[in-house]
Short mmCIF file of C-alpha atoms in Angstrom, two decimals:
data_model
loop_
_atom_site.label_atom_id
_atom_site.label_comp_id
_atom_site.label_asym_id
_atom_site.label_seq_id
_atom_site.Cartn_x
_atom_site.Cartn_y
_atom_site.Cartn_z
CA UNK A 1 -77.92 90.38 60.43
CA UNK A 2 -76.70 88.85 63.64
CA UNK A 3 -73.31 90.01 65.00
CA UNK A 4 -71.75 86.56 64.65
CA UNK A 5 -72.66 84.28 61.78
CA UNK A 6 -71.65 80.64 61.25
CA UNK A 7 -69.07 80.00 58.57
CA UNK A 8 -70.84 79.05 55.36
CA UNK A 9 -69.77 75.86 53.57
CA UNK A 10 -72.19 75.94 50.60
CA UNK A 11 -74.67 78.28 48.91
CA UNK A 12 -78.12 77.34 47.57
CA UNK A 13 -79.83 79.62 45.05
CA UNK A 14 -83.45 79.85 44.00
CA UNK A 15 -83.97 80.29 40.24
CA UNK A 16 -87.02 82.37 39.26
CA UNK A 17 -86.72 85.94 40.54
CA UNK A 18 -83.34 85.23 42.15
CA UNK A 19 -81.06 84.13 39.31
CA UNK A 20 -83.26 84.86 36.30
CA UNK A 21 -85.77 87.65 35.85
CA UNK A 22 -88.33 85.15 34.54
CA UNK A 23 -91.17 86.61 36.58
CA UNK A 24 -90.91 89.94 34.79
CA UNK A 25 -90.38 88.27 31.43
CA UNK A 26 -93.58 86.24 31.87
CA UNK A 27 -95.62 88.95 33.55
CA UNK A 28 -98.11 89.27 30.70
CA UNK A 29 -98.55 85.55 30.00
CA UNK A 30 -101.48 85.12 32.37
CA UNK A 31 -103.12 88.31 31.06
CA UNK A 32 -102.89 86.98 27.53
CA UNK A 33 -104.17 83.53 28.51
CA UNK A 34 -107.10 84.77 30.62
CA UNK A 35 -108.17 87.27 27.95
CA UNK A 36 -109.27 84.34 25.79
CA UNK A 37 -111.81 83.52 28.53
CA UNK A 38 -112.86 87.12 29.11
CA UNK A 39 -111.01 87.25 32.45
CA UNK A 40 -108.47 89.61 33.99
CA UNK A 41 -105.75 88.77 36.57
CA UNK A 42 -106.25 89.80 40.18
CA UNK A 43 -102.99 91.47 41.26
CA UNK A 44 -103.26 90.58 44.96
CA UNK A 45 -104.04 86.92 44.26
CA UNK A 46 -101.15 86.64 41.80
CA UNK A 47 -98.71 88.21 44.24
CA UNK A 48 -99.71 85.64 46.86
CA UNK A 49 -98.98 82.89 44.33
CA UNK A 50 -95.36 83.99 43.91
CA UNK A 51 -93.01 81.06 44.52
CA UNK A 52 -95.75 78.42 44.86
CA UNK A 53 -95.42 74.90 43.49
CA UNK A 54 -96.69 74.63 39.91
CA UNK A 55 -99.65 72.35 40.71
CA UNK A 56 -100.71 74.47 43.68
CA UNK A 57 -100.48 77.65 41.61
CA UNK A 58 -102.31 76.13 38.63
CA UNK A 59 -105.11 74.72 40.78
CA UNK A 60 -105.59 78.14 42.36
CA UNK A 61 -105.70 79.94 39.00
CA UNK A 62 -108.30 77.53 37.60
CA UNK A 63 -110.47 77.94 40.71
CA UNK A 64 -110.07 81.72 41.10
CA UNK A 65 -110.99 82.49 37.49
CA UNK A 66 -113.50 79.69 36.93
CA UNK A 67 -111.62 78.22 33.98
CA UNK A 68 -113.25 75.21 32.28
CA UNK A 69 -109.97 73.29 32.33
CA UNK A 70 -108.28 70.50 34.26
CA UNK A 71 -104.76 71.08 35.60
CA UNK A 72 -103.38 68.99 32.75
CA UNK A 73 -105.35 70.88 30.08
CA UNK A 74 -104.27 74.22 31.51
CA UNK A 75 -100.60 73.11 31.52
CA UNK A 76 -100.72 72.01 27.89
CA UNK A 77 -102.44 75.24 26.77
CA UNK A 78 -100.24 77.77 28.59
CA UNK A 79 -96.85 76.04 28.33
CA UNK A 80 -95.98 77.35 24.82
CA UNK A 81 -96.60 80.92 26.01
CA UNK A 82 -94.20 80.50 28.94
CA UNK A 83 -91.60 78.73 26.83
CA UNK A 84 -91.49 81.66 24.41
CA UNK A 85 -91.15 84.26 27.20
CA UNK A 86 -88.49 82.33 29.13
CA UNK A 87 -86.16 82.91 26.20
CA UNK A 88 -86.32 86.65 26.95
CA UNK A 89 -85.42 86.34 30.64
CA UNK A 90 -82.06 87.78 31.72
CA UNK A 91 -79.85 87.12 34.76
CA UNK A 92 -80.58 89.55 37.57
CA UNK A 93 -77.99 92.17 38.61
CA UNK A 94 -74.99 90.76 40.46
CA UNK A 95 -75.91 87.09 40.22
CA UNK A 96 -73.47 86.01 37.48
CA UNK A 97 -70.63 87.80 39.26
CA UNK A 98 -71.48 86.09 42.57
CA UNK A 99 -71.99 82.59 41.16
CA UNK A 100 -68.74 82.66 39.17
CA UNK A 101 -66.83 84.10 42.12
CA UNK A 102 -68.04 81.41 44.54
CA UNK A 103 -67.42 78.62 42.03
CA UNK A 104 -63.94 79.92 41.25
CA UNK A 105 -63.16 79.84 44.97
CA UNK A 106 -64.37 76.26 45.42
CA UNK A 107 -67.65 76.97 47.23
CA UNK A 108 -70.20 74.18 46.49
CA UNK A 109 -73.33 75.56 44.82
CA UNK A 110 -76.85 74.20 44.40
CA UNK A 111 -79.96 75.41 42.65
CA UNK A 112 -83.30 74.64 44.34
CA UNK A 113 -86.50 75.75 42.59
CA UNK A 114 -90.19 75.04 42.96
CA UNK A 115 -90.35 74.80 39.16
CA UNK A 116 -90.55 71.32 37.70
CA UNK A 117 -87.20 70.04 36.48
CA UNK A 118 -88.19 70.13 32.79
CA UNK A 119 -88.87 73.85 33.04
CA UNK A 120 -85.66 74.47 34.97
CA UNK A 121 -83.61 72.88 32.19
CA UNK A 122 -85.22 75.19 29.62
CA UNK A 123 -84.54 78.29 31.72
CA UNK A 124 -80.93 77.35 32.47
CA UNK A 125 -80.09 77.63 28.78
CA UNK A 126 -80.07 81.40 29.38
CA UNK A 127 -77.09 81.05 31.73
CA UNK A 128 -74.68 79.74 29.12
CA UNK A 129 -71.64 77.93 30.46
CA UNK A 130 -71.97 79.24 34.02
CA UNK A 131 -74.94 76.96 34.63
CA UNK A 132 -72.26 74.29 35.13
CA UNK A 133 -71.19 76.06 38.34
CA UNK A 134 -74.08 74.29 40.09
CA UNK A 135 -73.15 70.76 41.16
CA UNK A 136 -76.71 70.13 42.38
CA UNK A 137 -79.93 71.16 40.58
CA UNK A 138 -83.30 70.28 42.09
CA UNK A 139 -86.87 70.94 40.96
CA UNK A 140 -90.03 70.90 43.03
CA UNK A 141 -91.09 67.63 41.40
CA UNK A 142 -87.95 65.89 42.74
CA UNK A 143 -88.86 66.17 46.44
CA UNK A 144 -91.95 65.08 48.42
CA UNK A 145 -93.11 68.64 49.13
CA UNK A 146 -92.18 71.97 47.61
CA UNK A 147 -91.52 75.28 49.35
CA UNK A 148 -92.47 76.44 51.98
CA UNK A 149 -91.63 72.91 53.10
CA UNK A 150 -87.89 72.59 53.84
CA UNK A 151 -87.63 69.34 51.81
CA UNK A 152 -85.84 70.79 48.78
CA UNK A 153 -83.23 72.57 50.90
CA UNK A 154 -82.61 69.51 53.05
CA UNK A 155 -82.14 67.40 49.93
CA UNK A 156 -79.84 69.99 48.35
CA UNK A 157 -77.66 70.09 51.47
CA UNK A 158 -77.59 66.28 51.55
CA UNK A 159 -76.44 66.07 47.93
CA UNK A 160 -73.83 68.76 48.54
CA UNK A 161 -72.55 66.74 51.50
CA UNK A 162 -72.96 69.54 54.05
CA UNK A 163 -75.10 70.25 57.09
CA UNK A 164 -78.10 72.54 56.35
CA UNK A 165 -76.99 74.85 59.17
CA UNK A 166 -73.77 75.59 57.26
CA UNK A 167 -75.68 76.48 54.06
CA UNK A 168 -76.63 79.94 52.91
CA UNK A 169 -79.86 80.13 50.89
CA UNK A 170 -80.52 83.10 48.58
CA UNK A 171 -84.24 83.55 47.82
CA UNK A 172 -86.64 86.11 46.41
CA UNK A 173 -90.02 84.65 47.45
CA UNK A 174 -91.54 84.51 50.91
CA UNK A 175 -92.36 80.80 50.60
CA UNK A 176 -88.72 80.17 49.71
CA UNK A 177 -87.47 82.14 52.70
CA UNK A 178 -89.87 80.24 54.97
CA UNK A 179 -88.73 76.87 53.61
CA UNK A 180 -85.05 77.76 53.93
CA UNK A 181 -85.51 78.96 57.49
CA UNK A 182 -87.40 75.75 58.38
CA UNK A 183 -84.46 73.70 57.06
CA UNK A 184 -82.09 75.36 59.51
CA UNK A 185 -80.16 77.20 56.81
CA UNK A 186 -79.06 80.82 56.89
CA UNK A 187 -81.11 83.03 54.58
CA UNK A 188 -80.52 86.11 52.45
CA UNK A 189 -83.72 87.50 50.95
CA UNK A 190 -83.74 89.56 47.75
CA UNK A 191 -87.49 90.27 47.43
CA UNK A 192 -88.82 90.44 43.89
CA UNK A 193 -91.91 92.33 45.11
CA UNK A 194 -90.80 95.49 46.91
CA UNK A 195 -94.30 95.97 48.32
CA UNK A 196 -93.80 92.78 50.36
CA UNK A 197 -90.44 93.65 51.98
CA UNK A 198 -91.98 94.02 55.44
CA UNK A 199 -92.88 90.31 55.46
CA UNK A 200 -89.28 89.09 55.09
CA UNK A 201 -88.10 89.79 58.65
CA UNK A 202 -87.39 86.08 59.29
CA UNK A 203 -84.45 86.26 56.86
CA UNK A 204 -80.98 86.92 58.26
CA UNK A 205 -80.42 89.68 55.71
CA UNK A 206 -82.65 91.53 53.23
CA UNK A 207 -81.06 93.07 50.13
CA UNK A 208 -82.40 94.97 47.15
CA UNK A 209 -80.09 93.11 44.77
CA UNK A 210 -77.08 90.80 44.82
CA UNK A 211 -74.92 93.78 43.87
CA UNK A 212 -75.04 94.51 47.62
CA UNK A 213 -74.03 91.00 48.72
CA UNK A 214 -70.74 90.89 50.64
CA UNK A 215 -69.38 87.30 50.81
CA UNK A 216 -66.93 88.05 53.61
CA UNK A 217 -69.81 88.74 56.01
CA UNK A 218 -70.62 85.02 55.73
CA UNK A 219 -67.08 83.72 55.98
CA UNK A 220 -66.85 83.39 52.19
CA UNK A 221 -63.99 84.70 50.01
CA UNK A 222 -64.40 88.45 49.35
CA UNK A 223 -64.76 89.94 45.89
CA UNK A 224 -61.60 91.35 44.37
CA UNK A 225 -62.95 92.95 41.21
CA UNK A 226 -63.76 96.47 42.44
CA UNK A 227 -60.11 97.48 42.50
CA UNK A 228 -59.90 96.84 38.77
CA UNK A 229 -62.87 99.05 37.89
CA UNK A 230 -62.31 102.17 40.00
CA UNK A 231 -64.50 101.15 42.99
CA UNK A 232 -67.42 100.17 40.79
CA UNK A 233 -69.11 96.95 39.72
CA UNK A 234 -69.56 96.11 36.06
CA UNK A 235 -73.12 95.16 35.21
CA UNK A 236 -72.54 91.76 33.57
CA UNK A 237 -75.34 92.15 31.05
CA UNK A 238 -76.33 95.84 30.73
CA UNK A 239 -80.03 96.06 30.02
CA UNK A 240 -81.35 97.41 26.80
CA UNK A 241 -81.77 101.20 27.06
CA UNK A 242 -84.55 102.31 29.38
CA UNK A 243 -87.00 104.68 27.71
CA UNK A 244 -87.97 107.92 29.43
CA UNK A 245 -90.87 109.94 28.10
CA UNK A 246 -90.19 113.03 30.22
CA UNK A 247 -87.79 113.96 33.03
CA UNK A 248 -86.46 112.12 36.07
CA UNK A 249 -89.71 112.37 37.99
CA UNK A 250 -91.89 112.39 34.89
CA UNK A 251 -93.77 109.62 33.16
CA UNK A 252 -91.02 106.99 32.93
CA UNK A 253 -91.11 103.45 31.67
CA UNK A 254 -88.92 100.76 33.21
CA UNK A 255 -89.56 97.97 30.76
CA UNK A 256 -85.96 96.78 30.84
CA UNK A 257 -85.04 97.62 34.45
CA UNK A 258 -85.51 94.75 36.96
CA UNK A 259 -87.47 95.44 40.13
CA UNK A 260 -84.37 94.30 42.09
CA UNK A 261 -82.55 97.49 41.13
CA UNK A 262 -81.74 100.09 43.77
CA UNK A 263 -78.70 102.28 44.38
CA UNK A 264 -76.34 104.63 42.56
CA UNK A 265 -75.57 103.59 38.98
CA UNK A 266 -73.86 105.22 36.04
CA UNK A 267 -74.08 104.91 32.30
CA UNK A 268 -74.69 106.67 29.04
CA UNK A 269 -77.62 108.98 28.36
CA UNK A 270 -79.04 109.69 24.93
CA UNK A 271 -80.93 112.94 24.50
CA UNK A 272 -83.85 113.62 22.22
CA UNK A 273 -81.46 115.50 19.96
CA UNK A 274 -79.38 112.33 19.61
CA UNK A 275 -76.33 113.31 21.65
CA UNK A 276 -74.73 110.86 24.08
CA UNK A 277 -73.39 111.97 27.47
CA UNK A 278 -72.27 110.51 30.81
CA UNK A 279 -74.91 110.13 33.49
CA UNK A 280 -75.18 109.15 37.14
CA UNK A 281 -78.50 107.56 38.06
CA UNK A 282 -80.02 107.10 41.50
CA UNK A 283 -82.80 104.51 41.69
CA UNK A 284 -84.83 103.52 44.73
CA UNK A 285 -88.23 102.60 46.06
CA UNK A 286 -90.49 104.86 48.08
CA UNK A 287 -91.88 102.47 50.70
CA UNK A 288 -93.71 105.22 52.61
CA UNK A 289 -96.55 105.36 50.10
CA UNK A 290 -99.62 103.14 50.21
CA UNK A 291 -98.63 101.93 46.76
CA UNK A 292 -94.87 101.31 46.64
CA UNK A 293 -93.35 103.29 43.79
CA UNK A 294 -89.97 103.36 42.05
CA UNK A 295 -88.25 106.75 42.22
CA UNK A 296 -85.29 107.92 40.16
CA UNK A 297 -82.93 110.87 39.83
CA UNK A 298 -80.45 111.41 36.98
CA UNK A 299 -77.79 114.02 36.30
CA UNK A 300 -79.25 114.30 32.79
CA UNK A 301 -82.77 114.32 31.36
CA UNK A 302 -82.44 111.52 28.83
CA UNK A 303 -84.68 109.92 26.29
CA UNK A 304 -82.79 106.66 26.85
CA UNK A 305 -80.34 105.38 29.44
CA UNK A 306 -77.83 102.56 29.25
CA UNK A 307 -76.89 101.42 32.78
CA UNK A 308 -73.38 99.95 32.69
CA UNK A 309 -71.98 100.16 36.22
CA UNK A 310 -72.88 100.23 39.92
CA UNK A 311 -71.29 102.41 42.61
CA UNK A 312 -73.10 101.85 45.92
CA UNK A 313 -76.35 101.14 47.69
CA UNK A 314 -78.56 103.97 48.90
CA UNK A 315 -77.92 105.38 52.35
CA UNK A 316 -80.33 103.99 54.93
CA UNK A 317 -82.79 106.77 55.66
CA UNK A 318 -86.53 107.20 55.91
CA UNK A 319 -86.35 110.24 53.65
CA UNK A 320 -86.28 108.90 50.10
CA UNK A 321 -85.18 112.25 48.65
CA UNK A 322 -82.10 112.29 50.89
CA UNK A 323 -81.39 108.61 50.17
CA UNK A 324 -81.41 109.27 46.42
CA UNK A 325 -78.99 112.19 46.63
CA UNK A 326 -76.07 111.86 44.19
CA UNK A 327 -72.83 113.06 45.81
CA UNK A 328 -69.83 114.81 44.30
CA UNK A 329 -67.83 111.63 45.00
CA UNK A 330 -70.41 109.53 43.09
CA UNK A 331 -70.02 111.81 40.08
CA UNK A 332 -66.22 111.66 40.27
CA UNK A 333 -66.20 107.87 40.49
CA UNK A 334 -68.59 107.61 37.52
CA UNK A 335 -66.60 110.11 35.44
CA UNK A 336 -63.34 108.21 35.95
CA UNK A 337 -64.95 104.80 35.41
CA UNK A 338 -66.60 105.81 32.15
CA UNK A 339 -63.14 106.58 30.75
CA UNK A 340 -62.22 102.90 31.13
CA UNK A 341 -62.63 100.81 27.94
CA UNK A 342 -64.84 98.28 29.75
CA UNK A 343 -67.45 101.04 30.22
CA UNK A 344 -66.73 103.51 27.41
CA UNK A 345 -67.46 100.95 24.68
CA UNK A 346 -71.16 101.10 25.53
CA UNK A 347 -71.35 104.75 24.45
CA UNK A 348 -71.13 103.50 20.86
CA UNK A 349 -74.30 101.45 21.31
#
């Protein structure tokens, strides 16, 4: 990030992959749909489609897989599958805390998504009452051109009554980052595909998750909640327990852990014998490999983990083993925090 940044007057959020983990929730929809035609998704093609306008994405899918459908027929056929999966999407780590904090401090907020407005309204039901924090909500069908065009960000800034250059845009997709940059806004990227991180250099800042967002760096009111939770951040909606078949570096499944998770966490570990104990968990991504892989270390060898709090981001180093190291201070912070009622209640789950 540049040494001096303009003071931010408003913040614009993307929706899918930034606020809600809809992309992971709907990951198998295309597989299920294509299977009926004897087809299988191409991973590289689908990654390139991330963040595209619905019509552009749909046209590409029909062409790439030779489907005997028009855009309209495809939309009608696949919509019920998406609608069902959207109900399972959860807010991503740190986003509810940030949105509520900014709204509470009078910072104007907008939501700008390439999704059509009808779909946005369905997804926003997952946010409960904090969806009302957004004074402006725009879908890709409400502007002439979707991302990577800057149209949606320019319109959002106009409706917020601020100059685009005084806006901060938070995005997960490359097309969103490109559109935000073209609008003249400042950009924080939180990539949903860790394998694509090297392509986000045009953003002013690149984070693993919004747990690492510091408002004061942008002239926004700082968070004040860490002092109440022993230097930790409460995970607003702790994920269902993650299942681990073997040990920390064994054959793990991350079905309930978002890809935008990296850093030192703590929680409760359940052993195969059924006992529950405190645990500190270090999660990161090994970007040195040809295929980017998630790597994790725990102070226990659990069957299941319940992540309930966040301590810090990983130290910046090229050595992933060193970056994942859990310090004595991390363990002390986690031990003290897990004695607090806000965290200890999860042990009963």
